[in-house]
């Protein structure tokens, strides 16, 4: 995904031609019928002495409609005249007398059309039928209401009250790195559900402490809370847990006592917080925890009740001083914060959208895994593995979706009956059935509540066998009209029920039925097109498993673009009209002259060049086809497998942008320059290779950003230097420029922190670090792997071998920072083995797990050397780093035709080195890091 810093071959056959061709095939006549038709045509060609009503019936897209029923009444007709439109959509009713007539046109799948005609002579009517509205309002039938939110055990959990209360004095409960000291108060257990204890409430005086055991986590805690250790005074805690945790409270139980009203109030407040979803989140944590996969805690507890061997979990919701909503989670399987897309089992979150310390304070693997050195970002955290998704979607005239999805899956954990899906809460599930067609219970509370979708199997599916369920759902908020056949396509990951998001790949079989005036462009390959009941039907299949399915939608025109070198199938889709947001510029001099077709060809030319370049540097792409589509979003691009969404700004040339903004916007021009090659590169990074966790997203976004820079160097012609240097300068500024709080993105934390870099003080840190610093890391690896002594054309071989190896190694397995590091170490040279251990620990500790950025000072003198050569004495100073910080920095010389690399010099700590270069000729200039490919202050 790429955000702005503000964040032709032959024309394809038209829908109308396809419609006419299909009609001709359906209505092929015997020879004698054709002869009669010819005679009739001759007769109709003679002058008509009486008045005539004729016309052509078309749909909204302009495609003709054959077989429409035309009924003419009125005038002096004793009975209606009934006709059918022919293969060309035409009809004619001759020999009518002057008068007032009514023409009624009907066709299955279309709304009825009635036209009034005051006939005096001949009337030729242009008749346009409108596709019938697809009703997508959700009707809760008796059957669906029986199964929605109605599982008997779930109802007990949803309505659970309070149970017995006990005195609690000086009790200590340790859970991984977290310790609860319950000094004085009461513990009230929730009511027993199906023989299980599922929660408790502490009221009184207590203290929570969390002590990280990893230095990186301690430093992050200092940044978040001001101390390497969390110490919070508590007045109330709501605990929710699986059954194995209940015995841990036995040591806390003193004498029975009355339930304090504070416990009742605490539980009620907890339910209000957990069961309420802010549609407009306040702060990072609300946006994270209350999105399309918001936790329904009762559904999560239900999974543990239905499977006594369910991997354990322990949640603590604390009200303390000074933090009112501190949450400590331990989940052994799905990850403590599943929304972060991580297998890390332990987390601490401060949920306070209005506070400057709102955020995920701690996320880490179990302390037992850390001590045993078995912690792994690639650990499989799934309960079920999706094998295949088959989805049929109807888009109505009201832009609502109505879908049926069949999800084939294989269980990975024995005994599991509850499946949680990511699905936009506005899409309301109406029915869930198993592979035998039997109705299943399901959970989906209101979209304003904890409205995630869960399906409940009647019994656990055996391991090693594939099973399936079907989900019927409908709703809105996926499509929003942008005007004149243009649409914003939202919820691109949650328009269909998905089990594991980007954490896995599966095969997709997608069928779309849409109004014929619009076009669907989907992931995968188009297998067929047809019409059905007035709908345009398209069928798409992914030849290989992909992580996500998506589509673009609107009144698109298509261009195919050949690639005779790498033979990728490249297509472009553009809109002929401006979206509503730019309509007031329609008649302006600068956008009125906009040529979507020409700009699409330009985008396709960039796409082809980038596909070829990425193939050389990274290996054959994972998919043989790619569709480049325009979208009405102005400063936002995105890439799905085989499908790229480009912002409309990419279809406006630099002159038009200058006129639009009234000035030259350097930052935005940079975004437009980068967005197409960046998004195309995601076919390799992000889709060909998916990331293992939020720690590793830089392997997608950073690598795609690097590829955009590579494009500017390798694919734009001989005068590439300025654009390439400007590109890396933009990246440097994005990493190091301080905001109004005096904090630079790099100050927010190391690259490894991923999404957790975001905070109220550093809202742009994710963009600056993950994209730009991530790009720099790969650029610096490229620089230090460069073979200065290699044969011409082979200087980059080690880097290219590394990237090919990375792609091949991770085609069927997610990539983590650690697994990428292992690949890089396979291709490192002896020169890079600074620690003599065969590893690149020094490099990754500095640039991925650290935040130091060196400053360099460079001076040189040129003098005559022996044998007519030139001696360059260079003095290099590295500063503002610790004593162990090491980096190889490249030195360049310009002999009149641009900067050429002389070699690289290793610098360690805050130090100065003097290095001599003996050259055959005297250079015009010598420079350090001439192309800004090394990150420096």
GROMACS .gro file of N, CA and C in nm, residues 104 130 137 165 180 275 297 326 373 409 435 478 487 583 686 753 792 799 908:
model
   57
  104UNK      N    1  -4.514   0.064  -2.349
  104UNK     CA    2  -4.470  -0.004  -2.226
  104UNK      C    3  -4.369  -0.113  -2.264
  130UNK      N    4  -3.357   0.016  -1.715
  130UNK     CA    5  -3.278   0.020  -1.592
  130UNK      C    6  -3.283  -0.117  -1.526
  137UNK      N    7  -3.178  -0.583   0.164
  137UNK     CA    8  -3.207  -0.563   0.306
  137UNK      C    9  -3.219  -0.699   0.371
  165UNK      N   10  -1.877  -1.450   4.636
  165UNK     CA   11  -1.774  -1.350   4.665
  165UNK      C   12  -1.693  -1.396   4.787
  180UNK      N   13   0.023  -0.973   3.966
  180UNK     CA   14  -0.088  -0.905   4.034
  180UNK      C   15  -0.072  -0.926   4.185
  275UNK      N   16  -1.848  -0.439   2.476
  275UNK     CA   17  -1.956  -0.465   2.382
  275UNK      C   18  -1.997  -0.340   2.303
  297UNK      N   19  -1.573  -1.130   2.354
  297UNK     CA   20  -1.509  -1.210   2.459
  297UNK      C   21  -1.595  -1.331   2.494
  326UNK      N   22  -0.625  -0.040   3.146
  326UNK     CA   23  -0.502  -0.111   3.114
  326UNK      C   24  -0.537  -0.259   3.097
  373UNK      N   25   1.479  -1.999   2.390
  373UNK     CA   26   1.517  -1.953   2.257
  373UNK      C   27   1.435  -2.022   2.147
  409UNK      N   28  -1.202  -2.572   0.478
  409UNK     CA   29  -1.095  -2.555   0.576
  409UNK      C   30  -1.055  -2.690   0.634
  435UNK      N   31  -2.146  -2.859   0.547
  435UNK     CA   32  -2.130  -2.916   0.413
  435UNK      C   33  -2.244  -3.008   0.374
  478UNK      N   34  -1.947  -0.145   0.155
  478UNK     CA   35  -1.833  -0.193   0.077
  478UNK      C   36  -1.812  -0.101  -0.043
  487UNK      N   37  -1.644   0.433  -0.828
  487UNK     CA   38  -1.679   0.384  -0.695
  487UNK      C   39  -1.555   0.375  -0.606
  583UNK      N   40  -1.547   1.707  -0.998
  583UNK     CA   41  -1.641   1.748  -1.101
  583UNK      C   42  -1.633   1.898  -1.132
  686UNK      N   43   0.477  -0.885  -0.042
  686UNK     CA   44   0.346  -0.864   0.017
  686UNK      C   45   0.248  -0.968  -0.032
  753UNK      N   46   0.948  -0.257   1.550
  753UNK     CA   47   0.824  -0.233   1.624
  753UNK      C   48   0.701  -0.225   1.534
  792UNK      N   49   3.237  -0.642  -1.522
  792UNK     CA   50   3.130  -0.552  -1.564
  792UNK      C   51   3.000  -0.631  -1.580
  799UNK      N   52   2.380  -0.940  -0.448
  799UNK     CA   53   2.250  -0.886  -0.406
  799UNK      C   54   2.136  -0.953  -0.481
  908UNK      N   55   3.382   0.239   1.222
  908UNK     CA   56   3.338   0.181   1.349
  908UNK      C   57   3.339   0.289   1.456
   0.00000   0.00000   0.00000
